[in-house]
mmCIF file of C-alpha atoms in Angstrom:
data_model
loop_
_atom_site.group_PDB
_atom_site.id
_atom_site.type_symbol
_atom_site.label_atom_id
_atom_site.label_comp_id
_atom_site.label_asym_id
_atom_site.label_seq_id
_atom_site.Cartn_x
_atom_site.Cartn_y
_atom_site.Cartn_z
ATOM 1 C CA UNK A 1 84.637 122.496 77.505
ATOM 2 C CA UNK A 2 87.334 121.143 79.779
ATOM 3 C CA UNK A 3 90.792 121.654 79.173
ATOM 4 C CA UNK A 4 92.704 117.578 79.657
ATOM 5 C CA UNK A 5 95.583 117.823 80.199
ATOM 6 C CA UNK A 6 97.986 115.557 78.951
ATOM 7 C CA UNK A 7 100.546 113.532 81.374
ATOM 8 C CA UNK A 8 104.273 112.823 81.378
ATOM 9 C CA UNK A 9 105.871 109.842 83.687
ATOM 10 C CA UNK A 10 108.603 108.507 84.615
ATOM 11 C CA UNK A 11 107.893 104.944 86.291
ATOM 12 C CA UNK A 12 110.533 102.880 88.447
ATOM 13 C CA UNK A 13 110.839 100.017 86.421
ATOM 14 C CA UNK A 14 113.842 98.868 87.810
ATOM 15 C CA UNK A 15 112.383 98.657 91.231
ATOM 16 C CA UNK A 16 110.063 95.496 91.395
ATOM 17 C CA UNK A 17 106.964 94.965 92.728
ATOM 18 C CA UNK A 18 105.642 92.136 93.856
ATOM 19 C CA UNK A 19 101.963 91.741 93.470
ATOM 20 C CA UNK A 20 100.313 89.356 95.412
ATOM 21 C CA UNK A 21 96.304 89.406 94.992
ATOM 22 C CA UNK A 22 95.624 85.777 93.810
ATOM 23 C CA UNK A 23 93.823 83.843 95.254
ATOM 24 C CA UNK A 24 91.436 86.861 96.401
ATOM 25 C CA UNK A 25 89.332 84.317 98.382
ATOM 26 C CA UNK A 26 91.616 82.420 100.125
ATOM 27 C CA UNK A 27 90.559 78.317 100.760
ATOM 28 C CA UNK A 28 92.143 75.878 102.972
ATOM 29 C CA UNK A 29 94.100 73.977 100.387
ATOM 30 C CA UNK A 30 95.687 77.344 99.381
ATOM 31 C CA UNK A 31 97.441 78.193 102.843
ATOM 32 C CA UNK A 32 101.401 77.513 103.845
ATOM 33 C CA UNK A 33 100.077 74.388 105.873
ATOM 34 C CA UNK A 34 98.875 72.731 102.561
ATOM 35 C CA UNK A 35 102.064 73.693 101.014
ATOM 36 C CA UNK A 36 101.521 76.536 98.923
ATOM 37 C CA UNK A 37 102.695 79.858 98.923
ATOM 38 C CA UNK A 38 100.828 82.995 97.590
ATOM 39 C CA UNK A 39 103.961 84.760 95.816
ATOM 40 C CA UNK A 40 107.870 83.980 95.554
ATOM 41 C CA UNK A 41 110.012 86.148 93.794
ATOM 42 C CA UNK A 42 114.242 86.352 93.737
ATOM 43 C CA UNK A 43 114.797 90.407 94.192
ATOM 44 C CA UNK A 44 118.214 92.210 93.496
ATOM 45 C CA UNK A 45 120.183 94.482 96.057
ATOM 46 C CA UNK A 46 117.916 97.896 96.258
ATOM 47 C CA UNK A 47 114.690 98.890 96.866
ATOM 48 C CA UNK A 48 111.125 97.447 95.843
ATOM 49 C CA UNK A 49 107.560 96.653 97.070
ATOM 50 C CA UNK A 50 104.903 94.389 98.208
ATOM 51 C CA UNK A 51 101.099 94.803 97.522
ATOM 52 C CA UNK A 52 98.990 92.070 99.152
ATOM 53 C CA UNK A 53 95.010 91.878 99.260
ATOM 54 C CA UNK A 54 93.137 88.566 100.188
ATOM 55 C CA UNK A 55 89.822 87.518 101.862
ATOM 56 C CA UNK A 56 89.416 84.221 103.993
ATOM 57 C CA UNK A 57 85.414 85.107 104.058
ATOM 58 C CA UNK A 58 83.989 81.080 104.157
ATOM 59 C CA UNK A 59 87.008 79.763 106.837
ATOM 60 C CA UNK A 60 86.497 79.386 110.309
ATOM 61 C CA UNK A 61 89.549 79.696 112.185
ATOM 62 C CA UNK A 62 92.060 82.309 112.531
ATOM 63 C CA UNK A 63 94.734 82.714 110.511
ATOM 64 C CA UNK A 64 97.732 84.805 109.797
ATOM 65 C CA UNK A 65 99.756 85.910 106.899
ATOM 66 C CA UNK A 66 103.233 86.789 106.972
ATOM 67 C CA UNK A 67 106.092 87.081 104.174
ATOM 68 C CA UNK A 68 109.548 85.104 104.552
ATOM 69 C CA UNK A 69 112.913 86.471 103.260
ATOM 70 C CA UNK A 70 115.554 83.808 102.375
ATOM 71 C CA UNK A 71 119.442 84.490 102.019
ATOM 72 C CA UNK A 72 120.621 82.188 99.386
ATOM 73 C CA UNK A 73 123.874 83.914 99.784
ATOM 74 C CA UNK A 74 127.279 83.300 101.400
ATOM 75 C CA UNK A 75 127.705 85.793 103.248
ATOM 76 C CA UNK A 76 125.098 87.983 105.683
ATOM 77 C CA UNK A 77 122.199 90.103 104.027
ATOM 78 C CA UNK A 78 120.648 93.415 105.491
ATOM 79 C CA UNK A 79 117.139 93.724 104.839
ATOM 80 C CA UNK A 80 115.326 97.060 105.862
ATOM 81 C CA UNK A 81 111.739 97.497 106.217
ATOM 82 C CA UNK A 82 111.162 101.511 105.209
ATOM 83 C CA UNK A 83 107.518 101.270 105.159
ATOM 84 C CA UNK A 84 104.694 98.857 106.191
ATOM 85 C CA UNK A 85 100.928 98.915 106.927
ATOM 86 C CA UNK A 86 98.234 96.449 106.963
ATOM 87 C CA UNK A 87 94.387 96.318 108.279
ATOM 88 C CA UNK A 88 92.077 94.304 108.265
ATOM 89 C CA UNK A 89 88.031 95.256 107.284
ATOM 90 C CA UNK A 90 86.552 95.739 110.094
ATOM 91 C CA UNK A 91 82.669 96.779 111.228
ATOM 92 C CA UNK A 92 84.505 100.325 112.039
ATOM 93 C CA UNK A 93 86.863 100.870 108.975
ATOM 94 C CA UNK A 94 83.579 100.172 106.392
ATOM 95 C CA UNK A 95 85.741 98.613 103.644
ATOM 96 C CA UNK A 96 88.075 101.666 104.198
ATOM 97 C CA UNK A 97 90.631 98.993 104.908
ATOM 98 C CA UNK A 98 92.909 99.918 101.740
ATOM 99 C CA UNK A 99 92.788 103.491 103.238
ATOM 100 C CA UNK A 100 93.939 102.254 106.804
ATOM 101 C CA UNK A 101 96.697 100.261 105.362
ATOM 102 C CA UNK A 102 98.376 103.319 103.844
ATOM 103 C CA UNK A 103 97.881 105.291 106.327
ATOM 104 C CA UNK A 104 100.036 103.385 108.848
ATOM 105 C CA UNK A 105 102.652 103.034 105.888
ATOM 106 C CA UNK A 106 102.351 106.370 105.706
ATOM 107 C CA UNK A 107 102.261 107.866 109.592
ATOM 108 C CA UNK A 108 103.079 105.248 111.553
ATOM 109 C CA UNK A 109 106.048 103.989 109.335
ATOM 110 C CA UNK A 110 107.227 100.492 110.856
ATOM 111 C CA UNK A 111 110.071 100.551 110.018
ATOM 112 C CA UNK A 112 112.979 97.826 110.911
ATOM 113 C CA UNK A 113 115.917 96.520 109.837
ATOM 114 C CA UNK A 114 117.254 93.267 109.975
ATOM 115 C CA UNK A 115 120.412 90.907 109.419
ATOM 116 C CA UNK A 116 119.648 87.623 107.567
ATOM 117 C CA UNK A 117 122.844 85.146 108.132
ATOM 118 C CA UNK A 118 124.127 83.270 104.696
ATOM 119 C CA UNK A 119 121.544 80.022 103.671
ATOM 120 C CA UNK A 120 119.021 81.270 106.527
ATOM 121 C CA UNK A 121 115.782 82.861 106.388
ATOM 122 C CA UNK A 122 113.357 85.593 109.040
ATOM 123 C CA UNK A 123 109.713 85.924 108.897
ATOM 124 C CA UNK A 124 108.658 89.968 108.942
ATOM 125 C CA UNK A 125 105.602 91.500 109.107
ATOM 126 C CA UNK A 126 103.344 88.355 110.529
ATOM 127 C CA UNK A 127 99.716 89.492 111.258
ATOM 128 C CA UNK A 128 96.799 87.836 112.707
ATOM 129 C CA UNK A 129 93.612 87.672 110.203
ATOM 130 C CA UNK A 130 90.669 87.034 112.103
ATOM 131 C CA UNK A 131 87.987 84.094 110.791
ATOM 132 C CA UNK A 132 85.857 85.129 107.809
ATOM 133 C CA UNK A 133 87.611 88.658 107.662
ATOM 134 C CA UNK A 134 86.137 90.020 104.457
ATOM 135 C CA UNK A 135 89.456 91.435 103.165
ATOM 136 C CA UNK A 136 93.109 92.468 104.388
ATOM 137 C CA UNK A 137 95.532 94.140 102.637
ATOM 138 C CA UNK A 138 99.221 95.752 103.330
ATOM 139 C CA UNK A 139 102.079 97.659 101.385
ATOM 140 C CA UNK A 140 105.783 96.921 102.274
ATOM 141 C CA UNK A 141 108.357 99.282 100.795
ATOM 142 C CA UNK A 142 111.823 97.163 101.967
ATOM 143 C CA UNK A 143 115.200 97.743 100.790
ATOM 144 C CA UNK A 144 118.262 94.587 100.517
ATOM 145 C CA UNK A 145 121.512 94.716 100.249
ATOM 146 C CA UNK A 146 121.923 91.845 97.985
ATOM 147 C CA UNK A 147 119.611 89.505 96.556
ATOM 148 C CA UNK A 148 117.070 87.604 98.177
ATOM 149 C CA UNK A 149 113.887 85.358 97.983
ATOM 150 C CA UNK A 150 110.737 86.987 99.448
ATOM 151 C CA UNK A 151 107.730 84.723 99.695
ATOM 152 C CA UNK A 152 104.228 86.010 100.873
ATOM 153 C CA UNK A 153 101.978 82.939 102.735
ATOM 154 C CA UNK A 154 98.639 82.530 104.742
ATOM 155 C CA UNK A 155 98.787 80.074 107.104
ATOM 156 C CA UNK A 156 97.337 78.592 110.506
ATOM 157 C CA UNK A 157 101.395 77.879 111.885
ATOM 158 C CA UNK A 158 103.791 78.844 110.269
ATOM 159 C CA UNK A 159 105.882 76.096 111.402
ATOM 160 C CA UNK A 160 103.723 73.483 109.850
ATOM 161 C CA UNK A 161 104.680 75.287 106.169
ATOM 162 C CA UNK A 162 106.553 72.465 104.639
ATOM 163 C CA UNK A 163 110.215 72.893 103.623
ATOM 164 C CA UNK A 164 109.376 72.778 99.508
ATOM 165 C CA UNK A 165 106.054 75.076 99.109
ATOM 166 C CA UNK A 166 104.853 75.382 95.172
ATOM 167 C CA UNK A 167 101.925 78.282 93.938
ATOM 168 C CA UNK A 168 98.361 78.025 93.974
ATOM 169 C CA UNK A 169 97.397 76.815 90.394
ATOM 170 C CA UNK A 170 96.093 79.450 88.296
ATOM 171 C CA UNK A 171 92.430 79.567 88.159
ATOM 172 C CA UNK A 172 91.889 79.780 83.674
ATOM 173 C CA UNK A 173 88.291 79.007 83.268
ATOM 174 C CA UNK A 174 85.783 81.415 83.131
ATOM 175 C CA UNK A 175 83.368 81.549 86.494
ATOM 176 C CA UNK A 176 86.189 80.221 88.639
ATOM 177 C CA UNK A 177 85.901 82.552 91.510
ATOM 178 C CA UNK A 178 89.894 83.752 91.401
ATOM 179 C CA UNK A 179 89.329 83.935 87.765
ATOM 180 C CA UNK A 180 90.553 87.733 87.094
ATOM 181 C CA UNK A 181 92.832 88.187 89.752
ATOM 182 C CA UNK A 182 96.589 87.455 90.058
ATOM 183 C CA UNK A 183 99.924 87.387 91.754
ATOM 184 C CA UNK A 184 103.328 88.220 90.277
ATOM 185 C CA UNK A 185 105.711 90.572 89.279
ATOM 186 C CA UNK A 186 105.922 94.132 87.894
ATOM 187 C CA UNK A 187 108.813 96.291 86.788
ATOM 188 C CA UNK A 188 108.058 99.612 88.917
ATOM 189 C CA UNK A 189 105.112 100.611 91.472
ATOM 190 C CA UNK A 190 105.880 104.522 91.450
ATOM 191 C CA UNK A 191 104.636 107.248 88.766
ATOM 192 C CA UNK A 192 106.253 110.201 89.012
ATOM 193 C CA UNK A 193 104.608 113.116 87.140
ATOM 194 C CA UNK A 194 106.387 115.693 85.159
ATOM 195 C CA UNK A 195 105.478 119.231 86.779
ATOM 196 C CA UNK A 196 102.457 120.870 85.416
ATOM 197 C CA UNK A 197 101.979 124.690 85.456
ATOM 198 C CA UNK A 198 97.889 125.925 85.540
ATOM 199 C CA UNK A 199 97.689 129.837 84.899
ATOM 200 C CA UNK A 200 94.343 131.208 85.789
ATOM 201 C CA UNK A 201 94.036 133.128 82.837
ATOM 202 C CA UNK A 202 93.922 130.476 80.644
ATOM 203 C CA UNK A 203 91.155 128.482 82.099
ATOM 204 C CA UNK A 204 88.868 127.415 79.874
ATOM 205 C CA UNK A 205 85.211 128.582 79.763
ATOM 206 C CA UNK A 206 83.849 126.059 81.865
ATOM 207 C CA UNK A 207 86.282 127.105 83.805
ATOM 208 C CA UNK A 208 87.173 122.935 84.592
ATOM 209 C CA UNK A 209 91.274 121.555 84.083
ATOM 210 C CA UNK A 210 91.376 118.033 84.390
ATOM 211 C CA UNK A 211 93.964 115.042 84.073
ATOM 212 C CA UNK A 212 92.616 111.131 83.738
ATOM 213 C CA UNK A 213 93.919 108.363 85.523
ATOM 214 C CA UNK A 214 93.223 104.626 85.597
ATOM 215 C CA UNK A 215 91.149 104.720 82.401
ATOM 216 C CA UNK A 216 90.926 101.891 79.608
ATOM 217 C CA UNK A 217 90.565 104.530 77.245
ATOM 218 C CA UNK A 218 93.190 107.029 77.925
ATOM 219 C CA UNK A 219 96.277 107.042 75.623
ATOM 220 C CA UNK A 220 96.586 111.222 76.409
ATOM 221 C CA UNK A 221 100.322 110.608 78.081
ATOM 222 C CA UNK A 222 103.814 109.341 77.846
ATOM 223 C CA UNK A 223 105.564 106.870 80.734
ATOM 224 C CA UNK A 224 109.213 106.905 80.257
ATOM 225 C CA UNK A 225 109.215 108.213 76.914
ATOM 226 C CA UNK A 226 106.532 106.005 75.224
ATOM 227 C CA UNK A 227 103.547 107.605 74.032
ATOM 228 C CA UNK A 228 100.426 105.962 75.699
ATOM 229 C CA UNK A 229 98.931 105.056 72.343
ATOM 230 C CA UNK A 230 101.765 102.400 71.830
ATOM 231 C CA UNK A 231 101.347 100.805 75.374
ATOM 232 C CA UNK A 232 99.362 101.389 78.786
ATOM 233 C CA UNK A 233 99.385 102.920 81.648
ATOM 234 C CA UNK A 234 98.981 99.541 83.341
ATOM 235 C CA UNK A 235 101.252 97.844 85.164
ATOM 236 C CA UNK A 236 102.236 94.584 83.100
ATOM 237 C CA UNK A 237 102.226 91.233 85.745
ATOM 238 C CA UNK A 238 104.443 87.949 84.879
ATOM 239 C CA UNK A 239 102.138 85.905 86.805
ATOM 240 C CA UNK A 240 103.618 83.652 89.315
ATOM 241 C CA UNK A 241 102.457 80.377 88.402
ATOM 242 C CA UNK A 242 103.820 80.992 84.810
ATOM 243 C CA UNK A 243 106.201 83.238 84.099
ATOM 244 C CA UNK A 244 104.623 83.148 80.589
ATOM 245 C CA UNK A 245 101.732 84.370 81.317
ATOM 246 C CA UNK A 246 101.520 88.278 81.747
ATOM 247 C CA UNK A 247 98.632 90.146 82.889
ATOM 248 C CA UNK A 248 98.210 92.960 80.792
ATOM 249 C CA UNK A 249 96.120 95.915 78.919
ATOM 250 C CA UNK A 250 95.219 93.885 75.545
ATOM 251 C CA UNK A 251 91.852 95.826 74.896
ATOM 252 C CA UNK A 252 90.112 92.638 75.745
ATOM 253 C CA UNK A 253 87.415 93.184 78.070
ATOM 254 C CA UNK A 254 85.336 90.004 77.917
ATOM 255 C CA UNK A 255 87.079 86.723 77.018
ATOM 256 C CA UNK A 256 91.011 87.640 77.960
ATOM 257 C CA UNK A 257 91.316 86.404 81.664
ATOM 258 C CA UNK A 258 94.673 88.473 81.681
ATOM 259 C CA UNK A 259 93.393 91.863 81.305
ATOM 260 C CA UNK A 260 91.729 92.835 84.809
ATOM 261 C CA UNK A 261 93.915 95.440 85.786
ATOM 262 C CA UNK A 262 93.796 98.718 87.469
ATOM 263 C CA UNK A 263 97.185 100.009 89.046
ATOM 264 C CA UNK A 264 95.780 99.068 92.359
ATOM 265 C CA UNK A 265 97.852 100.555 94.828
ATOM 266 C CA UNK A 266 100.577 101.709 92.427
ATOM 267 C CA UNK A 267 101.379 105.422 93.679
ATOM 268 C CA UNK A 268 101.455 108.314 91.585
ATOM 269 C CA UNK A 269 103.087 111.908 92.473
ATOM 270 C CA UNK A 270 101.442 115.069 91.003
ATOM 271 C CA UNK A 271 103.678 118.208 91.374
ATOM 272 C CA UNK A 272 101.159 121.364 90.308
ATOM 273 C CA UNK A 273 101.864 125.259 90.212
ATOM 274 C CA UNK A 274 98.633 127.540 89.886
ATOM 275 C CA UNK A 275 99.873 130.461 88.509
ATOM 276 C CA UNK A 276 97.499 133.578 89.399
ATOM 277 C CA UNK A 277 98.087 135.818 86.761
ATOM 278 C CA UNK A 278 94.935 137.570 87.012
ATOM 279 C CA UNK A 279 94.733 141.294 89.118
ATOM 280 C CA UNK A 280 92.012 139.257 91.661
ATOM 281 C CA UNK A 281 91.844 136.348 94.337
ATOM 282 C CA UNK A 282 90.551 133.297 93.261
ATOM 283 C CA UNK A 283 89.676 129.807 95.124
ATOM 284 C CA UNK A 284 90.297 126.321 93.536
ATOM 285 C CA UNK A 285 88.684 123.517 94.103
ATOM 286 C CA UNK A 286 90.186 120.335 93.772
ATOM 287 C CA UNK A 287 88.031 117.227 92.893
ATOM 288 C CA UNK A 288 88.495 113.829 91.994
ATOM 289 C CA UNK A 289 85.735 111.995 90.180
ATOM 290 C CA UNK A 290 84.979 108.435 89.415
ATOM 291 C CA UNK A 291 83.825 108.066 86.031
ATOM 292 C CA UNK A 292 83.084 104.660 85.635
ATOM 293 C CA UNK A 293 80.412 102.922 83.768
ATOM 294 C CA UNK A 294 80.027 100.317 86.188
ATOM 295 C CA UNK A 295 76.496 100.111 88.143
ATOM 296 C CA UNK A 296 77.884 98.625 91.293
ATOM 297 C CA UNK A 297 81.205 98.999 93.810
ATOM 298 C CA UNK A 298 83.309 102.214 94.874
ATOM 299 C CA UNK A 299 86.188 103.798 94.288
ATOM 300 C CA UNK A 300 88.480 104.583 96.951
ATOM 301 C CA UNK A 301 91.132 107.398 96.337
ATOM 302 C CA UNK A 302 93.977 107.803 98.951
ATOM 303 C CA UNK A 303 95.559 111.087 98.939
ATOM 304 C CA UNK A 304 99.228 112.281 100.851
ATOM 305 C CA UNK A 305 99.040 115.784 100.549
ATOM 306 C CA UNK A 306 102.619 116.966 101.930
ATOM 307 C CA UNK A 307 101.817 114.748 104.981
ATOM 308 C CA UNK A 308 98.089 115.092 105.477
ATOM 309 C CA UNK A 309 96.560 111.497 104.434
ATOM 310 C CA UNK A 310 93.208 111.716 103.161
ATOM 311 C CA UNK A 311 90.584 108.961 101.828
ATOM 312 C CA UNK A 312 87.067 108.436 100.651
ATOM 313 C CA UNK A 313 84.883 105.485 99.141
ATOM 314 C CA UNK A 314 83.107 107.460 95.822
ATOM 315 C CA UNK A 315 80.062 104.935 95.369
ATOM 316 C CA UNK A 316 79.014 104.111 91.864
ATOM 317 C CA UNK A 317 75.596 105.255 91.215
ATOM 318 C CA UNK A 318 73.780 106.501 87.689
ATOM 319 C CA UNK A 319 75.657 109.963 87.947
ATOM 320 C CA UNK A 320 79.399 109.600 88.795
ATOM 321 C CA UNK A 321 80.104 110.900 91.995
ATOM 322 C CA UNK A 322 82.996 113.037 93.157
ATOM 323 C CA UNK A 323 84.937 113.935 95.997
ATOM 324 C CA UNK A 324 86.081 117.619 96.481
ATOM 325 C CA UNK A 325 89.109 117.125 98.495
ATOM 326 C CA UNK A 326 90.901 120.555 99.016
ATOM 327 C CA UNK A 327 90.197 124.582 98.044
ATOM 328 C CA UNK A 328 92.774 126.529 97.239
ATOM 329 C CA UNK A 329 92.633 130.071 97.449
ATOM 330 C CA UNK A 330 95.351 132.200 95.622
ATOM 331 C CA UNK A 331 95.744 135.707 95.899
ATOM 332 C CA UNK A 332 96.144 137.823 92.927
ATOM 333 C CA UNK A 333 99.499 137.502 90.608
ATOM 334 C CA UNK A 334 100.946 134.838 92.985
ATOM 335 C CA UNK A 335 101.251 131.001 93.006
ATOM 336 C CA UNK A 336 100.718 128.507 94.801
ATOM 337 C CA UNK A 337 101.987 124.637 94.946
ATOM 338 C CA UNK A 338 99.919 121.785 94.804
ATOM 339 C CA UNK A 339 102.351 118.628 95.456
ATOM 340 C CA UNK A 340 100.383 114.809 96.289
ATOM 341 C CA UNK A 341 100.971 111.762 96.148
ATOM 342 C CA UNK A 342 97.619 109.648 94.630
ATOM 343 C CA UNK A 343 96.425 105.893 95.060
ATOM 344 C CA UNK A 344 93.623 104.236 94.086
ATOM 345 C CA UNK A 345 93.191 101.612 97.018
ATOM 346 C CA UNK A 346 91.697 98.112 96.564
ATOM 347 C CA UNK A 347 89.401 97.117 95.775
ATOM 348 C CA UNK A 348 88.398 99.697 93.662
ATOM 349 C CA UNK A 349 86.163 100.510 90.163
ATOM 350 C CA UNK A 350 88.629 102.399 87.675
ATOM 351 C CA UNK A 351 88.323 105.521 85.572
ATOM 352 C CA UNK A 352 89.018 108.711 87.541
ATOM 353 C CA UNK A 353 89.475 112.053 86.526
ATOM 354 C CA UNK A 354 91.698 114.748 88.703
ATOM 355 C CA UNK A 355 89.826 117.946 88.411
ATOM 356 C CA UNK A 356 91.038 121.773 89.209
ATOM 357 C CA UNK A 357 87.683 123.999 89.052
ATOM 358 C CA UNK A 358 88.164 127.703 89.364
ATOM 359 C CA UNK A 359 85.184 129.226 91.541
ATOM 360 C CA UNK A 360 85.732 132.984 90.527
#
C-alpha cells in the first residue's frame, strides 16, 4: 500500500491576497461604467498578491480590465510590480489560459515600478478582453512602500468609472449563476513545505510515496503549527461585499454557499531529497493525479521546476487520470533534489495527489 506522507507548512499570512473571482460571469451592470468595482482592499507597506478570473461570455463589445492603486497618503508612495501575467482563452490556448497566465508571471516577469504622488492614484496592468472571451485570468505579485487602496474593475472606459464605485451585491440564493464564487481577502497566498527526505530503501511494496493536496478530506498536515484536523488547508476569504461573511472549509458541501473553495492559484513549494541508499540505479517517476469524484471538468496543474514551467489539463473521466511529469534517475548511494513550485490553475476540479513511483 502507499506510503502518504504527511505535510508541514508554513503559509504567509501576513502577506494578503486579494482574491477577486466574483462575479465569474461578468454582466453589464457589474462593470466600472455602472459604478461598481470587482475588489477594493486597503494593503499595508510590503508585499502581497492579486488573483483575478472572470468571463464576459454573453457581452458584445470589448472590454478591458485593469486594477487602480490610490495613495491616501501625504506624502509619495512607491509601488513595484515584481510579477504579472494575464491571458485570455483563446481557440489556441484550449482553456490552458490559467497555465499561460503563470507562465508570463513566471518568464516574462513584467515587472515595473512606479511613484504614486500623495491623494493621487495610477492605473497598472490594463488589458484588453475581447467580446464573449470565455475566461481571463492574471496573478500580480506587487510590493508598496506604505499603504494603499488597490481596486480591480472591468470596464468599457475607464474614464467613465464614476468617482464613488461600490461592489457587486453578493449573489446568496441558490441557482444564481455567481452563486459559489467570490471576491475578497486572504491572509497569505504562499505554502511553503517543510523539506521531505524519500530513501529508496524504504519504499513501500507498491513501491508508490505520495502527498495529497487540495482535498476536502485531508487533515494529514500542519500549516503554521496547527494540525489540519483543527482547521483547513483552505484559504479563508472575508468577502468583499461583507466583511462578515467569510468563505471557508465548514464541511458543508450542499446548502453552505460559503464553502466552494479550492486554493486556486495559491502556490505551494515542495523541497524533496531522494536518498539512494540502495547498491543499484533506480528511475523515479513523478506523477500527479486528479482524484476527484466529479464526472465532468479538468484539472490543470502548473508546475516551476527550478525554472522549467510545465502544465497540463487532467480530464475527469470514470478512472482518475494522471500526468507523469518528470523521471528521475539516481545512481546508486547518491541523492538527488527535487525542488517545485505547484499550482492548481483555474478553473480547476480539486483533490490531487503528488506521487513518487520507483520503477526498479
Amino acid at each position: 500500500m502507499a506510503k502518504v506522507l504527511g505535510m508541514t507548512y508554513t503559509l504567509n499570512t501576513s502577506n494578503p491576497w486579494i482574491y477577486c473571482n466574483y462575479p465569474e460571469n461578468v454582466k453589464e451592470e457589474y462593470l466600472g461604467d455602472k459604478g461598481h468595482f470587482i475588489n477594493r482592499q486597503s494593503v499595508s507597506a510590503g508585499t502581497g498578491q492579486i488573483f483575478y478570473e472572470h468571463a464576459i461570455p454573453t457581452l458584445t463589445t470589448d472590454l478591458y480590465h485593469g486594477i487602480r492603486i490610490y495613495n491616501g497618503n501625504d506624502s509619495n508612495v512607491t509601488f513595484k510590480v515584481l510579477n504579472y501575467g494575464h491571458a485570455n482563452r483563446t481557440s489556441k490556448n484550449k482553456n490552458l489560459e490559467s497555465a499561460d497566465s503563470w507562465y508570463k508571471f513566471f518568464k516574462e516577469v513584467n515587472a515595473a515600478t512606479y511613484t504614486i504622488p500623495a491623494k493621487k492614484s495610477i492605473w497598472i496592468c490594463e488589458e484588453k478582453i475581447p467580446a464573449k472571451t470565455g475566461l481571463f485570468t492574471g496573478n500580480l505579485r506587487f510590493n508598496t512602500s506604505a499603504s494603499v487602496v488597490i481596486a480591480t474593475y472591468i470596464y468599457k472606459n475607464k474614464n467613465s468609472i464614476p468617482d464613488k464605485t461600490t461592489y457587486v451585491p453578493y449573489a446568496t440564493t441558490a441557482g444564481e449563476s455567481n452563486y459559489k464564487v467570490y471576491s475578497g481577502l486572504g491572509a497569505g497566498y504562499f505554502f511553503t513545505a517543510k523539506q521531505q527526505t524519500l530513501r529508496i530503501s524504504q519504499f513501500p511494496s507498491d513501491k508508490v510515496i505520495k502527498f495529497i493536496t487540495h482535498a476536502r478530506d485531508n487533515t494529514n498536515y500542519t500549516i503554521n503549527g496547527t494540525s489540519g484536523t483543527s482547521q483547513h488547508e483552505y484559504i479563508p476569504l472575508k468577502l468583499v461585499s461583507n466583511k462578515n461573511l467569510i468563505a471557508q472549509y465548514k464541511g458543508d458541501t450542499k446548502n453552505d454557499p460559503l464553502h466552494n473553495l479550492g486554493n486556486w492559484c495559491a502556490q505551494y513549494y515542495f523541497p524533496i531529497t531522494f536518498n539512494n541508499d540502495t547498491n543499484q540505479d533506480v528511475v523515479i517517476k513523478c506523477r500527479i493525479s486528479c482524484k476527484s469524484s466529479a464526472t465532468g471538468g479538468y484539472a490543470m496543474p502548473i508546475i516551476n521546476c527550478e525554472g522549467t514551467i510545465l502544465r497540463n489539463a487532467l480530464y475527469i473521466t470514470s478512472t482518475p487520470p494522471y500526468w507523469e511529469w518528470k523521471t528521475i534517475t539516481i545512481p546508486a548511494n547518491t541523492s538527488k533534489n527535487l525542488n517545485y513550485q505547484f499550482i492548481l490553475g483555474a478553473n480547476s476540479t480539486t483533490n490531487l495527489e503528488h506521487q513518487f513511483i520507483l520503477q526498479n
